[in-house]
PDB file of N, CA and C in Angstrom:
ATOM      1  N   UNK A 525      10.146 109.834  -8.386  1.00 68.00           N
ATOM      2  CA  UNK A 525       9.283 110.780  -7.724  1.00 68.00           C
ATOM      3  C   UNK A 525       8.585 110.044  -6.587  1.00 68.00           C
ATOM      4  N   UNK A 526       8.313 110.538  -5.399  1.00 72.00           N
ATOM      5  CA  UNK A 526       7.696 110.043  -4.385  1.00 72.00           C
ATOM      6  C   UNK A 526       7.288 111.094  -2.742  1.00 72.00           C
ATOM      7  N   UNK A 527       6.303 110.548  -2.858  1.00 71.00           N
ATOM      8  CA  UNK A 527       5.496 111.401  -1.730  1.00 71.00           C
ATOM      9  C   UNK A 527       5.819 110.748  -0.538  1.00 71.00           C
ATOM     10  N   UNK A 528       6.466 110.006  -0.192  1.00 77.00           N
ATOM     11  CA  UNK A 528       6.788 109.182   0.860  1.00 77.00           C
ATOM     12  C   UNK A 528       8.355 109.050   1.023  1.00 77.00           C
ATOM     13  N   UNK A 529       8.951 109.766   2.633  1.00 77.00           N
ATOM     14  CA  UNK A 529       9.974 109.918   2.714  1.00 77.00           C
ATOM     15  C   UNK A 529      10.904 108.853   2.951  1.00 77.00           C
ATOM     16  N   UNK A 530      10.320 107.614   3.278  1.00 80.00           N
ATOM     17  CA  UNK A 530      11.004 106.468   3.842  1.00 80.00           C
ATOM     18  C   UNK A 530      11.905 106.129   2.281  1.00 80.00           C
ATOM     19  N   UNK A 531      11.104 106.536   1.165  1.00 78.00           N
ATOM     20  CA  UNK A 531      11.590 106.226  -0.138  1.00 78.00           C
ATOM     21  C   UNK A 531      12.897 107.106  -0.515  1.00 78.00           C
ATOM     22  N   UNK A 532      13.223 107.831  -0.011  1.00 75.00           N
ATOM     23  CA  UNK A 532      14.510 108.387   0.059  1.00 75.00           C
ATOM     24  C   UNK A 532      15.566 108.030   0.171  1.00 75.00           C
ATOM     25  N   UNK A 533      15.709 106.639   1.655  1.00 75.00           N
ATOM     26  CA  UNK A 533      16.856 106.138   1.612  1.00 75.00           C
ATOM     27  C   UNK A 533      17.711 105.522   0.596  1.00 75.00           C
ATOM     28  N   UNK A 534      16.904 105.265  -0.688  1.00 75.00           N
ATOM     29  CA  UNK A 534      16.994 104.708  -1.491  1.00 75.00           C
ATOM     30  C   UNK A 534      17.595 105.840  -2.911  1.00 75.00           C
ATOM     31  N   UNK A 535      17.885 106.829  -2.458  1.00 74.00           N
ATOM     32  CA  UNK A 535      17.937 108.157  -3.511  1.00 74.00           C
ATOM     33  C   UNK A 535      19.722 108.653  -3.049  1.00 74.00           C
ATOM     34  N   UNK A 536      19.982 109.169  -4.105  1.00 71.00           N
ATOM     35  CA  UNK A 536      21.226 109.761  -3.642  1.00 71.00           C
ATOM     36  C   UNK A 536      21.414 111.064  -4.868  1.00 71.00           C
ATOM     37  N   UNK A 537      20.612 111.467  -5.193  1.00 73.00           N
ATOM     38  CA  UNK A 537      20.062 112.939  -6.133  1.00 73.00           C
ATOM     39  C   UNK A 537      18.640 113.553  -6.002  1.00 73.00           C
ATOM     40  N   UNK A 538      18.442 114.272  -5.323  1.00 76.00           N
ATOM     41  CA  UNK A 538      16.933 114.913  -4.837  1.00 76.00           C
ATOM     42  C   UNK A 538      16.949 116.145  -5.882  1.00 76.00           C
ATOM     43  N   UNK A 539      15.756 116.113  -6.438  1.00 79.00           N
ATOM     44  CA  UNK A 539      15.101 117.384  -7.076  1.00 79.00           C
ATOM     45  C   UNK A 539      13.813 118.255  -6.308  1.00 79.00           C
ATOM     46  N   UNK A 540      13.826 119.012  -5.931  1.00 81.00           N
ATOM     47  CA  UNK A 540      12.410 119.631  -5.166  1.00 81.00           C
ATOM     48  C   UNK A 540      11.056 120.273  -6.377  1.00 81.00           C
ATOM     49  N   UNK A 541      10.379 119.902  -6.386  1.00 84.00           N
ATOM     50  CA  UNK A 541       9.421 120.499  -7.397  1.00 84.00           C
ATOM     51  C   UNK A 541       8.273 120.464  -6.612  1.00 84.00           C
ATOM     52  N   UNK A 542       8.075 121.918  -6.181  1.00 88.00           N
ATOM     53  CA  UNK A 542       7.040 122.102  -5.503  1.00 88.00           C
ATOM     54  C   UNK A 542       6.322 123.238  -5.764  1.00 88.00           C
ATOM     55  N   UNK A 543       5.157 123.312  -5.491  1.00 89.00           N
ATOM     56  CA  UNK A 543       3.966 124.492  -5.917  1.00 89.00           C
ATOM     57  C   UNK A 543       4.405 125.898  -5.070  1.00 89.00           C
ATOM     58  N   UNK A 544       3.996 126.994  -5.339  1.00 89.00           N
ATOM     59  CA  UNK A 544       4.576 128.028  -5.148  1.00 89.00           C
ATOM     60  C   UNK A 544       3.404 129.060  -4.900  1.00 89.00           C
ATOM     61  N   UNK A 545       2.137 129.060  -4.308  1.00 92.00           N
ATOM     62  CA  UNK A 545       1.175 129.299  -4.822  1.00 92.00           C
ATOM     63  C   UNK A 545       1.972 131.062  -4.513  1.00 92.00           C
ATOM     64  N   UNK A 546       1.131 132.154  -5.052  1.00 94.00           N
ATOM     65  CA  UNK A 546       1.279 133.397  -4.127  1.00 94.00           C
ATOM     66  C   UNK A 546      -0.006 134.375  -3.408  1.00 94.00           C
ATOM     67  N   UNK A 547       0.066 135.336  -2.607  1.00 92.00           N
ATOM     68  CA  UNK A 547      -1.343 135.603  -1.902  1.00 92.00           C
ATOM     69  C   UNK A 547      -1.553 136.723  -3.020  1.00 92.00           C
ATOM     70  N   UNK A 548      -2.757 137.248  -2.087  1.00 94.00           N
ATOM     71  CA  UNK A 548      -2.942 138.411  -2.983  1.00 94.00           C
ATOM     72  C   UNK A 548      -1.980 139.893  -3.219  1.00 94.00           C
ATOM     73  N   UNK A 549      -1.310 139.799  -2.527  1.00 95.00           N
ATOM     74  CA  UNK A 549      -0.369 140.878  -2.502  1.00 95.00           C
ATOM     75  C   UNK A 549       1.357 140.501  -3.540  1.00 95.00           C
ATOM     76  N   UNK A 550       0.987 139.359  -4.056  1.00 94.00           N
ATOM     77  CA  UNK A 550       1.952 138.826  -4.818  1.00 94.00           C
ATOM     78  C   UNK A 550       3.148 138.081  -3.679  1.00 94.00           C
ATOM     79  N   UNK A 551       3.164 137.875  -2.716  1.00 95.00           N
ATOM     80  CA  UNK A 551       3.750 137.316  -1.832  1.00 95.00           C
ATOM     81  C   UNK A 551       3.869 136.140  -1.899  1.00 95.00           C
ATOM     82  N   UNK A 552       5.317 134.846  -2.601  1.00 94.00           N
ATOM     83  CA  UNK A 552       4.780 133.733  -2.476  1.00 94.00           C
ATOM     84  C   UNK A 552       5.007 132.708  -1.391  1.00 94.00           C
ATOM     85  N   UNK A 553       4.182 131.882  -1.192  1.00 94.00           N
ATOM     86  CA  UNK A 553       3.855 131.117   0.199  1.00 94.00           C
ATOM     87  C   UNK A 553       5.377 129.991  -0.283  1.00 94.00           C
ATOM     88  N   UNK A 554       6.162 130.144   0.457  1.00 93.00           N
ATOM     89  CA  UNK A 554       7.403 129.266   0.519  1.00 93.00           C
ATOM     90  C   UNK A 554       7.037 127.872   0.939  1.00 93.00           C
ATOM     91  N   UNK A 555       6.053 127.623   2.379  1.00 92.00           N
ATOM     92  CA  UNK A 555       6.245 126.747   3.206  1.00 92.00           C
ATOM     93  C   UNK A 555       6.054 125.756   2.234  1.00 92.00           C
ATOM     94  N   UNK A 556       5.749 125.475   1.276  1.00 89.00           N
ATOM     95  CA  UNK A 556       6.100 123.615   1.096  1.00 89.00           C
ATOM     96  C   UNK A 556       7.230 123.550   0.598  1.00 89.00           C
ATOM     97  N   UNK A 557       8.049 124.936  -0.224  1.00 88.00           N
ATOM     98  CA  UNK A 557       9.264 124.682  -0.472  1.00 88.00           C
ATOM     99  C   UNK A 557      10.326 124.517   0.923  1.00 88.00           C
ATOM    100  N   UNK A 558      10.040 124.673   1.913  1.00 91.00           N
ATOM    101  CA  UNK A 558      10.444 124.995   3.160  1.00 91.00           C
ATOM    102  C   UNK A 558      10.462 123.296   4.011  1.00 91.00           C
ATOM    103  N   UNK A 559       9.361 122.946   3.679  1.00 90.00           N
ATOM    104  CA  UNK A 559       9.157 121.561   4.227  1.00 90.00           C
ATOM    105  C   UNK A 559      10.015 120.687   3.488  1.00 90.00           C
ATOM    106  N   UNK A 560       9.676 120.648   1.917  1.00 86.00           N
ATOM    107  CA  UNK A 560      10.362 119.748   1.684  1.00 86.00           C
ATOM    108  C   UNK A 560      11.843 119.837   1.368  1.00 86.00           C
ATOM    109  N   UNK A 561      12.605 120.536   1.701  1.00 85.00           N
ATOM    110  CA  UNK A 561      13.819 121.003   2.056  1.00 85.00           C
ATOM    111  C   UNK A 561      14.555 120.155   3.040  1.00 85.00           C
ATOM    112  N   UNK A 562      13.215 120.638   4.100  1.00 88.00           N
ATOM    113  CA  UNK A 562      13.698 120.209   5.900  1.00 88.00           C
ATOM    114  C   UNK A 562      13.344 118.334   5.853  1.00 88.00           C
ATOM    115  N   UNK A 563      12.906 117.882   4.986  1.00 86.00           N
ATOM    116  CA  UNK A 563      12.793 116.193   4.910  1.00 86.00           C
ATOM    117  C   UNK A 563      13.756 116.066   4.402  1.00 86.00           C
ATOM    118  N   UNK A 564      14.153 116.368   2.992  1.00 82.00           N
ATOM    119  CA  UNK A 564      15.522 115.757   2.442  1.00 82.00           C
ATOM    120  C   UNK A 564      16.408 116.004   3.118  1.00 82.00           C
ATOM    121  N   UNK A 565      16.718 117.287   3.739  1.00 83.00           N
ATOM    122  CA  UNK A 565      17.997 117.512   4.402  1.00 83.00           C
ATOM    123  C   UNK A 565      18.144 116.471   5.741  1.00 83.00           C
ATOM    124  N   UNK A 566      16.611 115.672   5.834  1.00 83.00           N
ATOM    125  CA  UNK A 566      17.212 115.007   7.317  1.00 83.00           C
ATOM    126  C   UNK A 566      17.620 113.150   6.856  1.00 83.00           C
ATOM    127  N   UNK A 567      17.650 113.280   5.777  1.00 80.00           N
ATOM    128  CA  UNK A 567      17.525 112.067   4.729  1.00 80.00           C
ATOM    129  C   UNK A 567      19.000 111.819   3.705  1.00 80.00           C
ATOM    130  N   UNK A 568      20.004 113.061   4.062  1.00 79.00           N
ATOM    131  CA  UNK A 568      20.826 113.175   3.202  1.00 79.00           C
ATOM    132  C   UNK A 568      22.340 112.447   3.428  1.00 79.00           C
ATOM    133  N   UNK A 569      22.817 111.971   2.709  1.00 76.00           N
ATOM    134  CA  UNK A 569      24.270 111.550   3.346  1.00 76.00           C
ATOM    135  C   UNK A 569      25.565 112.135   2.583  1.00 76.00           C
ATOM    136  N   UNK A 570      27.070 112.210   3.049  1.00 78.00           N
ATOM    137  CA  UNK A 570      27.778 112.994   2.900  1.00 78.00           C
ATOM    138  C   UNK A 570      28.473 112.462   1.485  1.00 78.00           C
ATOM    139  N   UNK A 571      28.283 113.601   0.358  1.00 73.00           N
ATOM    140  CA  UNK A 571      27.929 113.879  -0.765  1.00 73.00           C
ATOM    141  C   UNK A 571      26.876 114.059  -1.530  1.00 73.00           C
ATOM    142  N   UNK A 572      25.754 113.839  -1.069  1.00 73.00           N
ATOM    143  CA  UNK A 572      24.114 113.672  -1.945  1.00 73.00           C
ATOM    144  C   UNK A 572      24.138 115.428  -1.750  1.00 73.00           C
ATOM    145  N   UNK A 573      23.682 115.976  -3.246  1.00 67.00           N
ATOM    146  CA  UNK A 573      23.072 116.938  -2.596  1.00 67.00           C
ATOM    147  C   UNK A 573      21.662 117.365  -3.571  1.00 67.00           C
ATOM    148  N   UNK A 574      21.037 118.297  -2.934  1.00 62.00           N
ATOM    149  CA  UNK A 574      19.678 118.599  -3.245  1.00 62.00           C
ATOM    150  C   UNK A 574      19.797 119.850  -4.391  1.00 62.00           C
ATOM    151  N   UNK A 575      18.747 119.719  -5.426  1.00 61.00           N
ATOM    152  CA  UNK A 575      18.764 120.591  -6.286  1.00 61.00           C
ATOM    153  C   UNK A 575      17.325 121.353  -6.317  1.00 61.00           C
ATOM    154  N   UNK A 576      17.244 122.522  -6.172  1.00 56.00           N
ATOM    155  CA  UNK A 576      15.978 123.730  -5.713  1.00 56.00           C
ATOM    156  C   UNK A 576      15.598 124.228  -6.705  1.00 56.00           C
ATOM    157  N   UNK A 577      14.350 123.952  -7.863  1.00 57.00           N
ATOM    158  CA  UNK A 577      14.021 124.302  -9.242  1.00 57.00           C
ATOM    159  C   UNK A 577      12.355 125.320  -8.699  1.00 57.00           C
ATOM    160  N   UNK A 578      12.189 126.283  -9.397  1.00 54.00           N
ATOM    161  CA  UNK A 578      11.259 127.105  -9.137  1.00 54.00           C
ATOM    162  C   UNK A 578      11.000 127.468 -10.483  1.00 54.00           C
ATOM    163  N   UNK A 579       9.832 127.110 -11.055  1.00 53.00           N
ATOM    164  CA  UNK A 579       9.641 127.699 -12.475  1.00 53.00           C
ATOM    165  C   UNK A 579       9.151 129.139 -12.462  1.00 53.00           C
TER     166      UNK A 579
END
């Protein structure tokens, strides 16, 4: 697990576990699932791939 992307190069299986909050209209706010998407994907090499868990 790591909050720091430089620590990636070092990964070759990404899990995303990220908060999901939702507004008041039950709408949920994607963007950190969105961000951290757009880091791994710029971190990835050909075969690694990313796995997207939402409880």
């Amino acid at each position: 697990m790591t909050y720091c992307s430089d620590d990636l190069f070092n990964s070759n299986f990404y899990i995303i576990v990220v908060p999901t909050p939702i507004d008041s209209k039950n709408k949920p706010d994607l963007s950190c699932l969105f961000s951290a998407t757009k880091t791994i994907a710029r971190k990835l090499k050909k075969g690694e791939y990313p796995f997207d868990h939402q409880p």
